[in-house]
CSV table of C-alpha atoms and ligand atoms in Angstrom, one decimal:
chain,number,residue,atom,x,y,z
A,1,MET,CA,101.2,57.4,17.7
A,2,SER,CA,98.7,55.5,16.4
A,3,GLY,CA,98.3,51.4,16.9
A,4,VAL,CA,98.6,48.6,14.8
A,5,LEU,CA,95.6,46.0,14.0
A,6,ILE,CA,96.7,42.5,13.2
A,7,THR,CA,93.8,40.0,12.4
A,8,LEU,CA,94.2,36.3,12.2
A,9,GLU,CA,91.7,34.5,9.9
A,10,GLY,CA,91.1,31.1,8.7
A,11,ILE,CA,88.4,28.3,8.4
A,12,GLU,CA,87.3,25.9,11.5
A,13,GLY,CA,90.2,23.7,12.9
A,14,SER,CA,93.0,26.1,10.9
A,15,GLY,CA,94.9,26.3,14.4
A,16,LYS,CA,93.9,30.2,14.9
A,17,SER,CA,93.7,30.0,18.7
A,18,THR,CA,96.9,28.0,19.1
A,19,GLN,CA,98.8,30.1,16.6
A,20,MET,CA,97.3,33.5,18.7
A,21,ALA,CA,98.4,31.9,21.9
A,22,ILE,CA,101.8,31.4,20.6
A,23,LEU,CA,102.0,35.0,19.0
A,24,ALA,CA,100.9,36.3,22.4
A,25,ASP,CA,103.5,34.7,24.0
A,26,LYS,CA,105.9,36.1,21.5
A,27,PHE,CA,104.6,39.9,22.5
A,28,SER,CA,105.3,38.9,26.0
A,29,LYS,CA,109.0,37.6,25.5
A,30,HIS,CA,109.7,40.8,23.3
A,31,LYS,CA,108.1,42.9,26.4
A,32,LEU,CA,105.9,44.3,23.6
A,33,SER,CA,102.2,45.6,25.4
A,34,TYR,CA,99.4,44.2,23.0
A,35,LEU,CA,95.5,43.7,23.4
A,36,CYS,CA,94.2,40.3,22.4
A,37,SER,CA,90.7,39.9,21.4
A,38,ARG,CA,88.2,37.8,19.4
A,39,GLU,CA,84.9,38.0,17.5
A,40,PRO,CA,82.4,37.2,18.2
A,41,GLY,CA,82.7,37.8,21.6
A,42,GLY,CA,84.9,40.7,22.5
A,43,THR,CA,82.8,42.5,24.9
A,44,GLN,CA,80.8,41.4,27.8
A,45,LEU,CA,77.6,42.0,25.6
A,46,GLY,CA,79.3,40.8,23.0
A,47,GLY,CA,79.8,37.3,25.0
A,48,GLU,CA,76.0,37.2,25.0
A,49,LEU,CA,75.7,37.5,21.1
A,50,ARG,CA,78.4,35.0,20.8
A,51,SER,CA,76.5,32.2,22.7
A,52,LEU,CA,73.1,33.6,20.7
A,53,LEU,CA,75.1,32.8,17.4
A,54,LEU,CA,76.9,29.9,17.9
A,55,LYS,CA,75.0,27.6,20.5
A,56,PRO,CA,72.5,25.6,18.7
A,57,HIS,CA,68.7,26.9,20.1
A,58,PRO,CA,66.9,23.8,21.7
A,59,SER,CA,63.9,24.3,19.7
A,60,GLY,CA,65.9,23.9,16.4
A,61,GLU,CA,65.1,27.3,15.0
A,62,LYS,CA,68.2,28.9,13.1
A,63,TRP,CA,69.0,32.4,12.4
A,64,ARG,CA,68.4,33.7,8.7
A,65,PRO,CA,71.6,34.6,7.1
A,66,ASP,CA,70.5,38.4,7.2
A,67,ALA,CA,69.7,38.3,11.0
A,68,GLU,CA,73.0,36.6,11.6
A,69,LEU,CA,74.9,39.1,9.6
A,70,LEU,CA,73.3,41.9,11.7
A,71,LEU,CA,74.2,40.3,15.1
A,72,PHE,CA,78.0,39.8,13.8
A,73,TYR,CA,77.9,43.2,13.3
A,74,ALA,CA,76.2,44.5,16.3
A,75,ASP,CA,78.9,42.6,18.3
A,76,ARG,CA,81.6,44.4,16.0
A,77,ALA,CA,80.2,48.0,16.4
A,78,GLN,CA,80.2,47.4,20.3
A,79,HIS,CA,83.5,46.0,19.9
A,80,LEU,CA,85.1,48.5,18.0
A,81,GLU,CA,83.8,51.5,19.9
A,82,ILE,CA,84.5,50.5,23.3
A,83,ILE,CA,87.7,48.1,22.8
A,84,ILE,CA,89.4,48.2,19.4
A,85,ARG,CA,89.2,52.0,18.5
A,86,PRO,CA,90.3,53.3,22.0
A,87,ALA,CA,93.2,50.7,22.0
A,88,LEU,CA,94.4,52.0,18.6
A,89,ALA,CA,94.1,55.6,19.6
A,90,ALA,CA,96.2,54.9,22.5
A,91,GLY,CA,99.0,53.3,20.4
A,92,ASN,CA,98.7,49.7,21.2
A,93,VAL,CA,99.0,46.8,19.0
A,94,VAL,CA,95.7,45.1,18.8
A,95,LEU,CA,95.4,41.2,18.0
A,96,LEU,CA,92.0,39.8,16.7
A,97,ASP,CA,91.1,36.4,16.3
A,98,ARG,CA,88.4,37.0,13.3
A,99,PHE,CA,87.1,40.3,12.2
A,100,GLU,CA,85.6,41.5,8.9
A,101,ASP,CA,87.0,38.8,6.6
A,102,SER,CA,84.9,36.1,8.5
A,103,THR,CA,81.9,38.1,7.7
A,104,ARG,CA,82.8,38.3,4.0
A,105,ALA,CA,83.9,34.6,4.0
A,106,TYR,CA,81.1,33.1,6.2
A,107,GLN,CA,78.1,35.4,5.5
A,108,GLY,CA,79.2,35.5,1.8
A,109,ALA,CA,79.3,31.8,1.8
A,110,GLN,CA,75.6,31.8,3.1
A,111,GLY,CA,74.6,33.9,0.0
A,112,VAL,CA,74.5,37.2,1.5
A,113,PRO,CA,75.4,39.8,-1.4
A,114,GLU,CA,78.6,41.5,-1.6
A,115,LYS,CA,77.0,44.6,-1.8
A,116,THR,CA,75.3,44.1,1.5
A,117,LEU,CA,78.6,43.3,3.2
A,118,THR,CA,80.3,46.2,1.7
A,119,ALA,CA,77.6,48.9,2.8
A,120,LEU,CA,77.7,47.1,6.6
A,121,ARG,CA,81.5,47.5,6.6
A,122,GLN,CA,81.2,51.0,5.5
A,123,ILE,CA,78.8,51.9,7.9
A,124,VAL,CA,80.5,50.3,11.2
A,125,LEU,CA,84.2,50.3,10.2
A,126,LYS,CA,84.2,53.3,8.1
A,127,GLU,CA,87.8,53.7,6.9
A,128,LEU,CA,89.4,51.3,9.6
A,129,ARG,CA,91.3,48.3,7.9
A,130,PRO,CA,93.7,45.6,9.6
A,131,ASP,CA,97.2,46.9,9.0
A,132,LEU,CA,97.9,43.0,8.6
A,133,THR,CA,95.8,39.9,8.1
A,134,LEU,CA,97.1,36.3,8.5
A,135,LEU,CA,95.1,33.8,6.9
A,136,LEU,CA,95.7,30.3,8.1
A,137,ASP,CA,94.9,28.3,4.9
A,138,ALA,CA,94.2,24.9,5.1
A,139,ASP,CA,92.2,22.2,3.5
A,140,PRO,CA,88.5,21.9,5.3
A,141,ALA,CA,88.5,18.1,4.5
A,142,LYS,CA,91.4,17.8,6.9
A,143,THR,CA,90.5,20.5,9.4
A,144,LEU,CA,86.9,19.6,10.0
A,145,GLU,CA,88.3,16.2,11.1
A,146,ARG,CA,90.2,18.4,13.8
A,147,VAL,CA,87.0,20.1,14.9
A,148,ASN,CA,85.1,16.8,15.0
A,149,VAL,CA,87.6,15.4,17.4
A,150,ARG,CA,87.3,18.6,19.5
A,151,ASN,CA,83.8,18.4,19.6
A,152,CYS,CA,83.8,15.1,20.8
A,153,GLU,CA,86.3,15.5,23.6
A,154,GLU,CA,84.4,18.8,24.7
A,155,ALA,CA,81.2,16.9,25.0
A,156,GLY,CA,78.4,19.2,26.5
A,157,PHE,CA,80.1,22.3,25.0
A,158,ALA,CA,77.4,23.4,22.4
A,159,GLU,CA,79.3,26.4,20.4
A,160,THR,CA,78.8,24.3,17.2
A,161,ARG,CA,76.9,26.4,14.9
A,162,PHE,CA,79.1,26.6,11.8
A,163,ASP,CA,81.0,23.6,12.7
A,164,GLN,CA,78.0,21.3,11.7
A,165,GLU,CA,77.9,22.8,8.2
A,166,GLY,CA,79.0,20.5,5.7
A,167,LEU,CA,82.4,20.3,3.6
A,168,ASP,CA,80.8,22.1,0.7
A,169,PHE,CA,80.1,25.2,2.9
A,170,HIS,CA,83.7,25.3,4.4
A,171,LYS,CA,85.0,25.0,1.2
A,172,SER,CA,83.1,28.0,0.0
A,173,VAL,CA,84.3,29.8,3.2
A,174,ARG,CA,87.6,29.0,2.2
A,175,LYS,CA,87.5,30.2,-1.1
A,176,GLY,CA,86.0,33.6,0.0
A,177,PHE,CA,89.0,34.2,2.3
A,178,LEU,CA,91.1,33.3,-0.6
A,179,LYS,CA,89.5,35.6,-2.7
A,180,ILE,CA,90.2,38.3,-0.2
A,181,ALA,CA,93.8,37.4,0.2
A,182,SER,CA,94.3,37.8,-3.7
A,183,ASP,CA,92.3,41.0,-3.8
A,184,GLU,CA,94.3,42.7,-1.2
A,185,PRO,CA,97.8,41.0,-1.1
A,186,ASP,CA,99.3,44.2,0.4
A,187,ARG,CA,97.4,43.4,3.7
A,188,VAL,CA,96.6,39.6,3.8
A,189,ARG,CA,99.5,37.1,4.0
A,190,VAL,CA,98.3,33.6,3.4
A,191,ILE,CA,100.0,31.0,5.6
A,192,ARG,CA,99.8,27.3,4.9
A,193,ALA,CA,98.4,25.9,8.2
A,194,ASP,CA,99.0,22.3,7.4
A,195,GLU,CA,102.6,22.4,8.3
A,196,ASN,CA,103.5,21.7,12.0
A,197,ILE,CA,102.5,24.2,14.8
A,198,GLU,CA,106.0,25.3,15.0
A,199,GLU,CA,106.4,25.9,11.4
A,200,VAL,CA,103.4,27.8,11.2
A,201,ALA,CA,104.0,29.7,14.1
A,202,LYS,CA,107.6,30.8,12.7
A,203,ASN,CA,105.7,32.0,9.5
A,204,VAL,CA,103.2,33.9,11.5
A,205,TRP,CA,106.0,35.7,13.7
A,206,SER,CA,108.0,36.4,10.5
A,207,ALA,CA,105.1,38.8,8.9
A,208,VAL,CA,104.1,40.2,12.1
A,209,ALA,CA,107.7,41.2,13.0
A,210,SER,CA,108.2,42.8,9.7
A,211,LYS,CA,105.1,45.1,10.2
A,212,LEU,CA,106.0,45.9,13.8
A,213,ARG,CA,109.5,46.8,12.4
A,214,ALA,CA,107.8,49.1,9.7
A,215,ALA,CA,105.4,50.6,12.3
A,216,GLY,CA,108.5,51.2,14.5
A,217,PHE,CA,107.3,48.8,17.6
A,218,LEU,CA,110.2,46.6,17.2
B,301,LIG,P1,85.8,30.5,16.4
B,301,LIG,O1,85.7,31.5,17.6
B,301,LIG,O2,86.1,29.1,16.4
B,301,LIG,O3,86.7,31.3,15.4
B,301,LIG,O4,84.3,30.4,16.0
B,301,LIG,C1,83.3,31.7,15.5
B,301,LIG,C2,82.4,31.1,14.5
B,301,LIG,O5,81.7,32.2,14.0
B,301,LIG,C3,82.9,30.5,13.5
B,301,LIG,O6,82.4,29.4,12.8
B,301,LIG,C4,83.1,31.8,12.1
B,301,LIG,C5,81.8,32.2,12.7
B,301,LIG,N1,81.9,33.9,12.4
B,301,LIG,C6,81.0,34.2,11.2
B,301,LIG,O7,80.5,33.6,10.6
B,301,LIG,N2,81.1,35.4,11.0
B,301,LIG,C7,81.7,36.7,11.4
B,301,LIG,O8,81.8,37.7,11.3
B,301,LIG,C8,82.5,36.0,12.4
B,301,LIG,C9,83.2,37.0,13.3
B,301,LIG,C10,82.6,34.9,13.0
């Protein structure tokens, strides 16, 4: 039996981490085994890349978009080979907080051409695609407020690289995600993230449960 790959995507502050925690809890309640991971940073070395990518460097030097793209893909290649593919081959459900759609949306919004994104996907993912992607969709004008509050509350926690981009950038990331969803409606389920947490969780679980049923896990 091969596993099921489920990804959660969305702009900053869309509530992915909260929904991931609720979803993991649901899995435990249904006694379903699963593996939960995230990108960037799903492996030990990937954790180092995460810091390099997301913590502003004291010198003020920033990654060029193409260098950044390759680092996200270095993280993904490592994560895929040592965590994701083995877990799927062993028949597990794998839940990922961000995956390749984030690269298309974020690095796409930074001007990386579509054909470069597709070429790298081909090299690293080959034929692998998520079985289901939940896109938590929200208005960046509202979510960025939430992110700013979070950053203030976590003063000293400097993982802010993309949080600090302006509203236009996040609007364009959102547009990128919505384009993927409209290109691949069978895979990507758009969930309104500006409802209350319980309502969002209900919609998330409904999409996940029907995929699990179809795959014989429920
Ligand atoms: P998060 O853990 O809060 O989702 O933060 C990860 C950040 O990295 C977020 O700003 C999105 C960004 N990112 C990319 O730009 N490209 C990618 O491929 C991935 C996985 C994340």
